[in-house]
Every structure is written in structure tokens, then in C-alpha cells.
Short mmCIF file of C-alpha atoms and ligand atoms in Angstrom, two decimals:
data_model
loop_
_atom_site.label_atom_id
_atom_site.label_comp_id
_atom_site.label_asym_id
_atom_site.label_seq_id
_atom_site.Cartn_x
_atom_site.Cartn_y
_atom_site.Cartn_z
CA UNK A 1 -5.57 -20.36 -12.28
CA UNK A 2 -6.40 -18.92 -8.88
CA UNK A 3 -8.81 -16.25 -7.96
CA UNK A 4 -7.16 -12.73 -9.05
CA UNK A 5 -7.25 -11.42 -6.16
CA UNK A 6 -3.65 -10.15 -4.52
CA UNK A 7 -1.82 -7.23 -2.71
CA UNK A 8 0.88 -6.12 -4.64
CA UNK A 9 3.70 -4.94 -2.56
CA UNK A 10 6.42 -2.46 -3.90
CA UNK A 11 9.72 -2.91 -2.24
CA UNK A 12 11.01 -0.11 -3.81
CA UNK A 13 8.50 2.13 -2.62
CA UNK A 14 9.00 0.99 0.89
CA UNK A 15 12.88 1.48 0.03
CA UNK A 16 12.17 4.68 -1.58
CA UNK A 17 9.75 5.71 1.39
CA UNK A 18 12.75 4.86 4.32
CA UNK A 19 15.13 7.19 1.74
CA UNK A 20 12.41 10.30 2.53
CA UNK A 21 12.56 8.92 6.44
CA UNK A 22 16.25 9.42 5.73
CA UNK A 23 15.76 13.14 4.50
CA UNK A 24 13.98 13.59 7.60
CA UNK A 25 16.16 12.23 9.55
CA UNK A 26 20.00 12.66 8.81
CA UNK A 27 21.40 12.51 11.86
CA UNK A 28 19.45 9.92 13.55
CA UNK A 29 19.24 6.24 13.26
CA UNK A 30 16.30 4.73 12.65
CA UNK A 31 14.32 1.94 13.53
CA UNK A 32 12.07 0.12 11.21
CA UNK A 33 8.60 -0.42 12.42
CA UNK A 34 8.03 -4.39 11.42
CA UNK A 35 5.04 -5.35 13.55
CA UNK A 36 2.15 -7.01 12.37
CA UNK A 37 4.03 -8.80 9.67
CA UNK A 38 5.16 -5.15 8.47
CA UNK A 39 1.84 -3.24 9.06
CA UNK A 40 0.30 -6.68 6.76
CA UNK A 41 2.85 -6.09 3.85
CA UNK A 42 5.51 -8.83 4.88
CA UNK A 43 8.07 -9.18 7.84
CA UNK A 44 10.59 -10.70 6.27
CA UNK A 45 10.27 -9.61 2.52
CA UNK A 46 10.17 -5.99 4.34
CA UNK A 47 13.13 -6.76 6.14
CA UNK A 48 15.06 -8.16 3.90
CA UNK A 49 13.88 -5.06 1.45
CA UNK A 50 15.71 -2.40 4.11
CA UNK A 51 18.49 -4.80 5.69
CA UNK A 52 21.04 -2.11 3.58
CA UNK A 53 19.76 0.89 4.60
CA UNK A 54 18.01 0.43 8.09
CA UNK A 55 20.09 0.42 11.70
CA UNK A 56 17.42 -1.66 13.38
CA UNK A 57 14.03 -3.53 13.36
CA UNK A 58 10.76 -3.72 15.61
CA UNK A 59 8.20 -5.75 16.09
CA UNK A 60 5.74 -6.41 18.92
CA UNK A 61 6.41 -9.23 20.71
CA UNK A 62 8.95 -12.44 20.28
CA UNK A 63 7.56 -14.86 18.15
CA UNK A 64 7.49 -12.14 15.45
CA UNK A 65 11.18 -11.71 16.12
CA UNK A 66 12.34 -15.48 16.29
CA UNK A 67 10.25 -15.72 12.81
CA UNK A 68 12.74 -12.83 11.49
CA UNK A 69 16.06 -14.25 12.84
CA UNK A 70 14.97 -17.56 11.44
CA UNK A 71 14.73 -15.94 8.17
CA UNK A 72 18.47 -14.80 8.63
CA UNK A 73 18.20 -10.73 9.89
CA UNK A 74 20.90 -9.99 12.04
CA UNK A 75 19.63 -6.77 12.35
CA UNK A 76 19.25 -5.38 15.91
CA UNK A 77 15.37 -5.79 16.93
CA UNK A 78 13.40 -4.66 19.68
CA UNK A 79 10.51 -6.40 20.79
CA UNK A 80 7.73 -3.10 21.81
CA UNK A 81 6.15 -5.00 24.25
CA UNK A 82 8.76 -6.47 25.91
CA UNK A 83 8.00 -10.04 27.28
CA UNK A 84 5.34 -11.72 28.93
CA UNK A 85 6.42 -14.21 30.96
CA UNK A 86 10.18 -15.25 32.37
CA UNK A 87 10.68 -17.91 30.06
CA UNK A 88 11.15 -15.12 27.44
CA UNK A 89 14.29 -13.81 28.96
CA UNK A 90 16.28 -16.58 27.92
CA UNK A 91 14.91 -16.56 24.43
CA UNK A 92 15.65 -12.93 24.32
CA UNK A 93 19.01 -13.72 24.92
CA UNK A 94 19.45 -16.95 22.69
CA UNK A 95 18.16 -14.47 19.56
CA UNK A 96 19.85 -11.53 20.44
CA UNK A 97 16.74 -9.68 20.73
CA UNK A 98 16.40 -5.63 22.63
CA UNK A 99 13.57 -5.46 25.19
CA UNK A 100 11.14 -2.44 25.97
CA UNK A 101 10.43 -2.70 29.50
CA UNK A 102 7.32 -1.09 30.22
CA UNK A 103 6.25 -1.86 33.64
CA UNK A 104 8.09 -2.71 37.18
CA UNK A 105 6.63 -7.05 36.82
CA UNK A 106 9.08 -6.91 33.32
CA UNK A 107 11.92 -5.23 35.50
CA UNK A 108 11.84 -7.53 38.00
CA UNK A 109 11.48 -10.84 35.58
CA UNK A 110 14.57 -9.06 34.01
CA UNK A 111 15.96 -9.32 37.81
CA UNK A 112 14.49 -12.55 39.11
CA UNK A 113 17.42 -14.90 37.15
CA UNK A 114 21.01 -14.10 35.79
CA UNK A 115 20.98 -14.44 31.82
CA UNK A 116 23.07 -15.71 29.77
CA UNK A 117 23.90 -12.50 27.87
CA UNK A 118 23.14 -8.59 29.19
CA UNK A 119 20.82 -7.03 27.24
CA UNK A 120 19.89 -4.02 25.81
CA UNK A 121 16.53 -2.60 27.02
CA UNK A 122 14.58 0.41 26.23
CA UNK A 123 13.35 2.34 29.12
CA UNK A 124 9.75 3.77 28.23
CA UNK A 125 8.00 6.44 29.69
CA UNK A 126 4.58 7.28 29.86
CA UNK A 127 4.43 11.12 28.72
CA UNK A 128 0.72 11.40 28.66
CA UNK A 129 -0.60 8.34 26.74
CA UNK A 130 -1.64 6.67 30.16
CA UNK A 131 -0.82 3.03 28.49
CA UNK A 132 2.30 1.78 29.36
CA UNK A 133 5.86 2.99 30.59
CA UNK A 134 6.85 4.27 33.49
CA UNK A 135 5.69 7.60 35.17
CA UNK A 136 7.75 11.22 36.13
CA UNK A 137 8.14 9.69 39.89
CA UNK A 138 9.55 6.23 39.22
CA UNK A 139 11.27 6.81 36.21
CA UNK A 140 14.82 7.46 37.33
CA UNK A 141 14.75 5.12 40.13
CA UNK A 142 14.44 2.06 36.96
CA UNK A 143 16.71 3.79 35.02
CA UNK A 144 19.41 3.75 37.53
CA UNK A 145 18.67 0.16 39.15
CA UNK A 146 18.46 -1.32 35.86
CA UNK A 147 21.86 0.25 34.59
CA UNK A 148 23.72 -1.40 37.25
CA UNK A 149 22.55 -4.77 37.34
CA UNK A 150 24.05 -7.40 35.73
CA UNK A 151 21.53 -8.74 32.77
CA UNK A 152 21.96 -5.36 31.52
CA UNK A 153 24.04 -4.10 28.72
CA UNK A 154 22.22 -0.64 28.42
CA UNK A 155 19.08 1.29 29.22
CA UNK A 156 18.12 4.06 26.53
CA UNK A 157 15.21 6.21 27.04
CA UNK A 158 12.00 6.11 24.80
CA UNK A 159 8.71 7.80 24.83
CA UNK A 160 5.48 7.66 22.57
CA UNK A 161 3.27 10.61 21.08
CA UNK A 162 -0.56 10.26 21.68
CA UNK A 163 -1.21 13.54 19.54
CA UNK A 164 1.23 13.74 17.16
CA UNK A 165 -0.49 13.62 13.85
CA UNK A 166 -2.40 16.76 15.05
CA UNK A 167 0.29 19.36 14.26
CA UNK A 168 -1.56 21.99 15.87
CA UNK A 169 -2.11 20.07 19.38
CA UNK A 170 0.30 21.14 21.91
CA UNK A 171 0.07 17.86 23.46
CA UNK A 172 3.41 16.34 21.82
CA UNK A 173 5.51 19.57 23.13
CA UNK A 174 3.88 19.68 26.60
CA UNK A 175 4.80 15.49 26.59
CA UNK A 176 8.08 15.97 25.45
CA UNK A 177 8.59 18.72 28.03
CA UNK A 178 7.82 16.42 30.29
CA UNK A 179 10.23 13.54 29.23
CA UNK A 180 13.35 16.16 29.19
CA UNK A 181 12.27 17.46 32.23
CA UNK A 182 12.65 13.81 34.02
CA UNK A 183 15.59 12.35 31.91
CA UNK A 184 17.00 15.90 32.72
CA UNK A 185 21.11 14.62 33.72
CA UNK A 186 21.06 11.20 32.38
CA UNK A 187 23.59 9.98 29.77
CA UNK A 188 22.07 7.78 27.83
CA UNK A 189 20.13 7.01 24.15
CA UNK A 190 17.05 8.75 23.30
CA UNK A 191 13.84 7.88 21.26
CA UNK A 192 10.45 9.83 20.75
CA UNK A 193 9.22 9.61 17.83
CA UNK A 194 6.77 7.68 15.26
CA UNK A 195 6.63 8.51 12.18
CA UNK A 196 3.92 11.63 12.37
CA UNK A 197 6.52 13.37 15.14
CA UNK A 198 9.76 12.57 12.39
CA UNK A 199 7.42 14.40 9.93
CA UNK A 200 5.77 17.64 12.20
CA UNK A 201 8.08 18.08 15.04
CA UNK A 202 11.64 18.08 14.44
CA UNK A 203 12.28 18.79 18.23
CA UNK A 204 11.98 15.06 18.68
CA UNK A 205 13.74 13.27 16.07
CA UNK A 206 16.68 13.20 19.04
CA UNK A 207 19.10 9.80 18.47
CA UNK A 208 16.77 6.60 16.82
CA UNK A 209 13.38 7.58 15.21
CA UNK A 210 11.14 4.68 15.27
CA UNK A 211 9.13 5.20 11.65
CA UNK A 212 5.84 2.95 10.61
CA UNK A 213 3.33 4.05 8.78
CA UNK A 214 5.76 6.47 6.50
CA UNK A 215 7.33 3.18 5.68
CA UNK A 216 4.79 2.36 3.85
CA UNK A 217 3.59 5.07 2.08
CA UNK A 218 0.78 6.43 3.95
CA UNK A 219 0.86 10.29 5.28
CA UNK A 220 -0.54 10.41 8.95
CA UNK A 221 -1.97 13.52 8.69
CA UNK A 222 -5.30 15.11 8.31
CA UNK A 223 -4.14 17.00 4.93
CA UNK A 224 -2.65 14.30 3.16
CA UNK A 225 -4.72 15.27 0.37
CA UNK A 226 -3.05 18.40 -0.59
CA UNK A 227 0.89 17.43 0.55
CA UNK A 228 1.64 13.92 0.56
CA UNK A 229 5.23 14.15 1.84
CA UNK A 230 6.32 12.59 -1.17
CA UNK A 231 5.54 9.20 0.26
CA UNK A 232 4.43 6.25 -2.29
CA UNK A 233 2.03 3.66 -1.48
CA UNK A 234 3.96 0.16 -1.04
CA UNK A 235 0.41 -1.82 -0.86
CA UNK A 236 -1.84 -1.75 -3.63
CA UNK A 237 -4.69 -4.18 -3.45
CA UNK A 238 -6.29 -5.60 -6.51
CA UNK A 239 -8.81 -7.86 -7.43
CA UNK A 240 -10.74 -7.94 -11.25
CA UNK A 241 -14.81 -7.95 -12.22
CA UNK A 242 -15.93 -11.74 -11.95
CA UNK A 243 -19.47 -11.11 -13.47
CA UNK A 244 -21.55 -7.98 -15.11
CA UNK A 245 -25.35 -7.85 -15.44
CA UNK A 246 -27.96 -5.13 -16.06
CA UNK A 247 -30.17 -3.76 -13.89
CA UNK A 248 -33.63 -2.25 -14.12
CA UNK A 249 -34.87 0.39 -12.43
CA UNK A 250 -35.66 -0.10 -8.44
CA UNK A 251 -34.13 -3.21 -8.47
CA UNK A 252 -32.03 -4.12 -5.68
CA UNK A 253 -28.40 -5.02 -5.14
CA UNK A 254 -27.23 -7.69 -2.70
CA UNK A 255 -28.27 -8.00 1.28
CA UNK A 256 -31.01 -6.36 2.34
CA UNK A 257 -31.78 -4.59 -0.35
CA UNK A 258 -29.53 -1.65 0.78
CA UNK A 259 -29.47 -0.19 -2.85
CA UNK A 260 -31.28 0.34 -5.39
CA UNK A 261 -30.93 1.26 -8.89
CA UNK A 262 -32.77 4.85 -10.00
CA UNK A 263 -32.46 4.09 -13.33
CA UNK A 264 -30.93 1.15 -15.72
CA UNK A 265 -27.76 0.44 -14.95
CA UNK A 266 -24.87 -1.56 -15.14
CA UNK A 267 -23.34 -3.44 -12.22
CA UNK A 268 -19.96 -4.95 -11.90
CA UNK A 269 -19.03 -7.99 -9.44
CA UNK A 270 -15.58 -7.82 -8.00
CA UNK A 271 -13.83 -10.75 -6.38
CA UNK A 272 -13.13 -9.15 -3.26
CA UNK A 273 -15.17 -8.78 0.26
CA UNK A 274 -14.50 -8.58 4.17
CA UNK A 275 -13.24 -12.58 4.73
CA UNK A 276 -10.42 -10.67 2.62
CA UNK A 277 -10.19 -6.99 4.61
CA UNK A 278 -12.38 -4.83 2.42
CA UNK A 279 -14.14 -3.59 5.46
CA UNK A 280 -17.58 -4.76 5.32
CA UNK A 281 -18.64 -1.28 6.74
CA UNK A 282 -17.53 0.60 3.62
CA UNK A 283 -20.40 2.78 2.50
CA UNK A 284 -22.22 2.82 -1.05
CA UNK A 285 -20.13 5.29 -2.98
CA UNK A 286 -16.97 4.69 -2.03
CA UNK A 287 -14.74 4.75 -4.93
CA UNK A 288 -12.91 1.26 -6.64
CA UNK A 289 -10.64 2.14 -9.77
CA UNK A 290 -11.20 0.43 -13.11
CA UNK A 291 -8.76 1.01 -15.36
CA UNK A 292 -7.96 4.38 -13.69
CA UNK A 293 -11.50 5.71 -13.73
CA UNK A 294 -13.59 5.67 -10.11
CA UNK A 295 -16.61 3.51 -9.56
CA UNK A 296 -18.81 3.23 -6.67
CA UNK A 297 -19.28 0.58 -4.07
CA UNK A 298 -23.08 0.00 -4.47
CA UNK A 299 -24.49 -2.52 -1.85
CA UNK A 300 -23.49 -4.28 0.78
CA UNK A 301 -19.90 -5.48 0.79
CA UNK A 302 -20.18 -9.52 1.52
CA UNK A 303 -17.37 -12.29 2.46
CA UNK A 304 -16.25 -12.40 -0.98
CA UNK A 305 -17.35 -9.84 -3.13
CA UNK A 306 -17.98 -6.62 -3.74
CA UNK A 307 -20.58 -5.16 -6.35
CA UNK A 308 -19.81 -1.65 -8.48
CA UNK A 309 -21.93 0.85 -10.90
CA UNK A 310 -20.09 0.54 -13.72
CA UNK A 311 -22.38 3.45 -15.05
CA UNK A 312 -19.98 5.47 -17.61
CA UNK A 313 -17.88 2.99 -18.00
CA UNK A 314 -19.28 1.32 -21.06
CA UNK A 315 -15.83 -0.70 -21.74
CA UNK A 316 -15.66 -2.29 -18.75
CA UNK A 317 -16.15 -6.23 -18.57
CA UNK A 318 -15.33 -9.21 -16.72
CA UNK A 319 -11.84 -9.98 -16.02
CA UNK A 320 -11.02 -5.63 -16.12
CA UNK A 321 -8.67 -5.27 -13.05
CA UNK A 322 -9.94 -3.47 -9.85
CA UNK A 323 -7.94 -1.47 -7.69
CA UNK A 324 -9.50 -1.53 -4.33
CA UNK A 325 -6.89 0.89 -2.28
CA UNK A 326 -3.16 1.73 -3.15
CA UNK A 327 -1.73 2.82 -6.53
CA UNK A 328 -4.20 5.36 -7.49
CA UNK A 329 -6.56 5.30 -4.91
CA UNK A 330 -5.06 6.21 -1.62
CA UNK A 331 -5.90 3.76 1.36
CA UNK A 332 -6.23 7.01 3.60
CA UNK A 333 -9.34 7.83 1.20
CA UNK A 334 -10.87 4.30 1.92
CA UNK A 335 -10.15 4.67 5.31
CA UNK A 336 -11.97 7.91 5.72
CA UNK A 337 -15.13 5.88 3.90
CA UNK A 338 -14.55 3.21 6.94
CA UNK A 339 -14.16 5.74 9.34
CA UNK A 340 -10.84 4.23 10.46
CA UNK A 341 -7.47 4.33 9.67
CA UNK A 342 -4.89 3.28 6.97
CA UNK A 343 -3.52 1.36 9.87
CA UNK A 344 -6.02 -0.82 10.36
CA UNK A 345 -7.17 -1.50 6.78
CA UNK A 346 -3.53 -2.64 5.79
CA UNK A 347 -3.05 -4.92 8.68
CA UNK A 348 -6.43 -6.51 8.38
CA UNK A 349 -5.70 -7.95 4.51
CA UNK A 350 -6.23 -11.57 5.55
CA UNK A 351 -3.99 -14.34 4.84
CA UNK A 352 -5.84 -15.63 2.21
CA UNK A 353 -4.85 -12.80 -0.02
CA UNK A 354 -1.48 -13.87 -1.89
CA UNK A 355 1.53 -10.84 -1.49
CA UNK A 356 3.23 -10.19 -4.57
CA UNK A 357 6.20 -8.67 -4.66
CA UNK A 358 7.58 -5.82 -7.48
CA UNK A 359 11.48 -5.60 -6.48
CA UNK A 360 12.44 -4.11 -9.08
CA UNK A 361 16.26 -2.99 -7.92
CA UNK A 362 17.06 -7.20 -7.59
CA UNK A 363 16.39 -7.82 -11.19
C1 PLP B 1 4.03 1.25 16.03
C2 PLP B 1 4.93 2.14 16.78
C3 PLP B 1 5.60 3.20 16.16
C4 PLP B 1 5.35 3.58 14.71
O1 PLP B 1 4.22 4.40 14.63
P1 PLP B 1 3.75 4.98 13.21
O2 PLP B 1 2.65 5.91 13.57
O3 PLP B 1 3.28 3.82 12.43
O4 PLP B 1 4.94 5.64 12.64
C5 PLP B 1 6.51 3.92 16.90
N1 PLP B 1 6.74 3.64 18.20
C6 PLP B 1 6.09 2.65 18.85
C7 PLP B 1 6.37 2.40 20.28
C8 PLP B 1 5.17 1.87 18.17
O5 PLP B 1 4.53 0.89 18.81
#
């Protein structure tokens, strides 16, 4: 027996949450965000999960891609950062991988050697995040010198939002004004937008939509509380109570002392902490689920557990499963409590937390 502590990952949520990309989405292809080991749910059990329904893949940089054509995805997939260093070129072509190229050093290590295959690039341009791409006065020029030379199969056109979860900003409009406004003439592919933009401004949806975090069931907005989007969680991270014990009142729970019981109480140990990616900075009082009735975080969170008032719970006991985020408790809620994002909290579960996967449509 090993310690119960796992994230459970639904492939058919994530298949039912590309379907509601889909809806979104008819007329566009779409592009599977895959970076970061699939936002920390699984590359390749991700990819295999959506090899039916999606046209392409993404991840950030190569090694992430070799891992997935090693595991046998033919997909297309784009590498969002491009390359780093020549050498990567040849790779590129040797795994049939698609290339952002974001600045005029990739162009010109694109240049610097004939390949062994053209390849297909994507184009970006910087519409206001002040990152990476390409600006208004330069953009054409690379999109012109690039078609025509001889590594290259194709140049499409892509942009990123810095504002589009804000549905109210007129940021994303003004940015995408922008982009038309310098692509203005030029036959080619477009893409603009994430997964907030395929959700709050259809405007932008254009030829490939490039969804993430939709994939995976969490709603980028502000009010995700009152409309969802119909989006399930795919993650649901679970751990069970290792240990009860009573406490009287003012005594003190964990490091430093940072809480104290009022009155007698009952406290639950949970086989969980931040070595796993239950943010360490998670105030007392944010909520755990025991069998489907909140708790509170009391005390510091430590490397590997987590302690609870299991006050009102009277039936709880050790070895009762705890759901720390997912199913039930939506990660967008715990991220509030960090004062981050759902991003980060699913792509920080460690390694040492086992994935198990529900697949329920290969049974
Ligand atoms: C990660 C990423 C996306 C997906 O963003 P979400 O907000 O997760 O939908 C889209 N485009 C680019 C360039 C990205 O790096």
C-alpha cells in the first residue's frame, strides 16, 4: 500500500471539455494546448485522450514534443517557443515538428543552414503583450522573407491576448485591431486566440483556436462562479485523513502556532502538503471536502500534510477521503485562497503525486 494520495484525471472530461471548445468553435480548427505535461494532467495520456477529435498539438519547447512523437502522436505540433539554439532545426525537421518564430535571432537560425525538410512556422506578433513576436513595423518584412525562402513550407499568422479574460477590457479589440490592421493583404492562416478569447470574443476565433485552460475544465473568468461554461474539471486531487486527535481550548496547531483552537475541537491530518503542490500559502479557512461536506484548512500547510477542523463532522475518521481541489471543489476557488491562478496550482502537482486515469469511453 502506498500513501493515498493521487490526482485523478478524467479523460472524458477533458474529451467532453474539447466537445464544448468544439461548440465554440465550428468552423475553426483547433489546437490543443499540451504544455507543461498538459497544464500537469499528462502529455501523452492527454494526447492520446484527443488524438480523434483534435487537428493539432502544442507544447512549449522540443523536448516536450520529441517525448510525444516517441509516444507515437502523429499529430501536427507546434513548439510555442520556437527553438533555442541551431541544433534544433534539424530536430525540428527529423520529428516533423511546426515552429513559432518569435524574434529576428530564430529567423535567421531558420536561415543560417538549408534543412532537410521546409517547415511550417507560425509568424507571431506582438499586439500589446510586449513579450515576444514581432512588432507593426517589422512584421511584414518576416512574413514575406520567410515565405520565400527555402526551409519554409508556410508562414501563418498568430497573435496572443494579454486581457482577454477581462470581457469588459477593450484591450483584446484595440490588439486585434492592430493585428488586422498589419496583416491587412496577406493570404495566409490566422490564429488569436486562447481559450478566454474562444469563450468572450468571437471576433477572434478566425482559422485555428489555440484552447488550454478550457481543456481542462477550468473557466478563465472572474464569474466562473455563477456560469461555468459548462466546463468539467479533468483534475481532481485527493488525498484521505492519516490521523485525528482532540484539541483543547487555546491549543495550537502546527508551525508557529498560527492557530489556535477557541474551543474543543476536533482536528483532522491529511496526507497532503506543498512538497506535493498544495500551496503552502493557502490561508486557514480555506475549504477541503470530506465526504462532500467543507472543512477548513487550520494551520500552517507543511511538506506533507495538511491539518483540518473536522468540527461538525462527527463521522469523519482516519482513512475518510479528502478532496483537496477538483470534483466538488473548484481549483479556481483554491486559487482565489492562494491568490493565484488555476494555472499555476495544476501545473505545480509535483511528480511525486501518482496520475490516475478514469477513461471511461476505452472500457
Ligand atoms: C498557453 C497558450 C495558450 C492557451 O492559453 P489558455 O489561457 O490556457 O487557453 C494559447 N496560446 C499560446 C501562445 C499559449 O502559450
Amino acid at each position: 500500500m502506498t500513501r493515498p494520495t493521487f490526482a485523478h484525471v478524467d479523460l472524458d472530461a477533458l474529451r467532453h471539455n474539447f466537445n464544448i471548445t468544439r461548440q465554440f468553435s465550428p468552423d475553426q480548427k483547433i489546437m490543443a494546448m499540451l504544455k507543461a505535461d498538459a497544464y500537469g494532467h499528462g502529455a501523452e495520456r492527454a494526447a492520446v485522450a484527443l488524438n480523434d477529435k483534435t487537428d493539432a498539438i502544442a507544447v512549449a519547447f522540443i523536448d516536450e514534443a520529441i517525448a510525444l512523437r516517441k509516444a507515437g502522436i502523429s499529430k501536427p505540433i507546434t513548439l510555442l517557443q520556437g527553438i533555442f539554439d541551431q541544433k534544433e532545426i534539424e530536430q525540428a525537421c527529423e520529428y516533423q515538428l511546426d515552429l513559432v518564430i518569435l524574434h529576428a535571432e530564430q529567423a535567421r537560425m531558420l536561415e543560417a543552414e538549408p534543412c532537410s525538410r521546409p517547415l511550417r512556422l507560425w509568424l507571431k506578433f506582438d499586439s500589446g503583450m510586449h513579450r515576444l513576436g514581432f512588432s507593426a513595423d517589422e512584421y511584414v518584412y518576416w512574413f514575406e522573407h520567410l515565405s520565400a525562402h527555402p526551409n519554409v513550407a508556410e508562414v501563418r499568422l498568430m497573435t496572443h491576448f494579454s486581457c482577454a479574460d477581462e470581457p469588459e477590457n477593450p484591450v483584446t479589440a484595440e490588439q486585434e485591431a492592430l493585428f488586422d490592421k498589419t496583416t491587412q493583404g496577406l493570404k495566409a492562416t490566422y490564429s488569436l486566440a486562447n481559450s478566454a478569447a474562444i469563450m468572450a470574443w468571437p471576433s477572434t476565433r478566425r482559422d485555428w483556436v489555440r484552447p488550454g485552460i478550457m481543456l481542462y475544465g477550468v473557466c478563465p473568468f472572474a464569474d466562473w462562479r455563477e456560469d461555468h461554461r459548462n466546463l468539467r474539471p479533468v483534475m481532481t486531487l485527493k488525498s484521505v485523513i492519516i490521523s485525528t486527535r482532540t484539541l483543547a481550548p487555546d491549543e495550537a496547531v502546527g508551525y508557529g502556532g498560527s492557530w489556535v483552537a477557541k474551543e474543543q475541537c476536533r482536528i483532522g491530518v491529511v496526507s497532503i502538503g506543498y512538497a506535493d503542490g498544495y500551496p503552502r500559502c493557502l490561508p486557514n479557512g480555506t475549504p477541503v471536502l470530506i465526504s462532500g461536506q467543507r472543512a477548513p484548512l487550520v494551520g500552517r500547510v507543511t511538506m506533507d500534510m495538511i491539518t483540518v477542523d473536522l468540527s461538525g463532522l462527527d463521522d469523519a475518521q482516519v482513512g475518510d477521503e479528502v478532496t483537496l481541489w477538483g470534483e466538488g471543489l473548484a481549483v479556481e476557488e483554491i486559487a482565489e485562497c492562494a491568490g493565484t491562478i488555476a494555472y499555476e496550482l495544476l501545473t505545480g502537482v509535483s511528480k511525486r503525486v501518482p496520475r490516475l486515469y478514469h477513461d471511461r469511453s476505452s472500457h
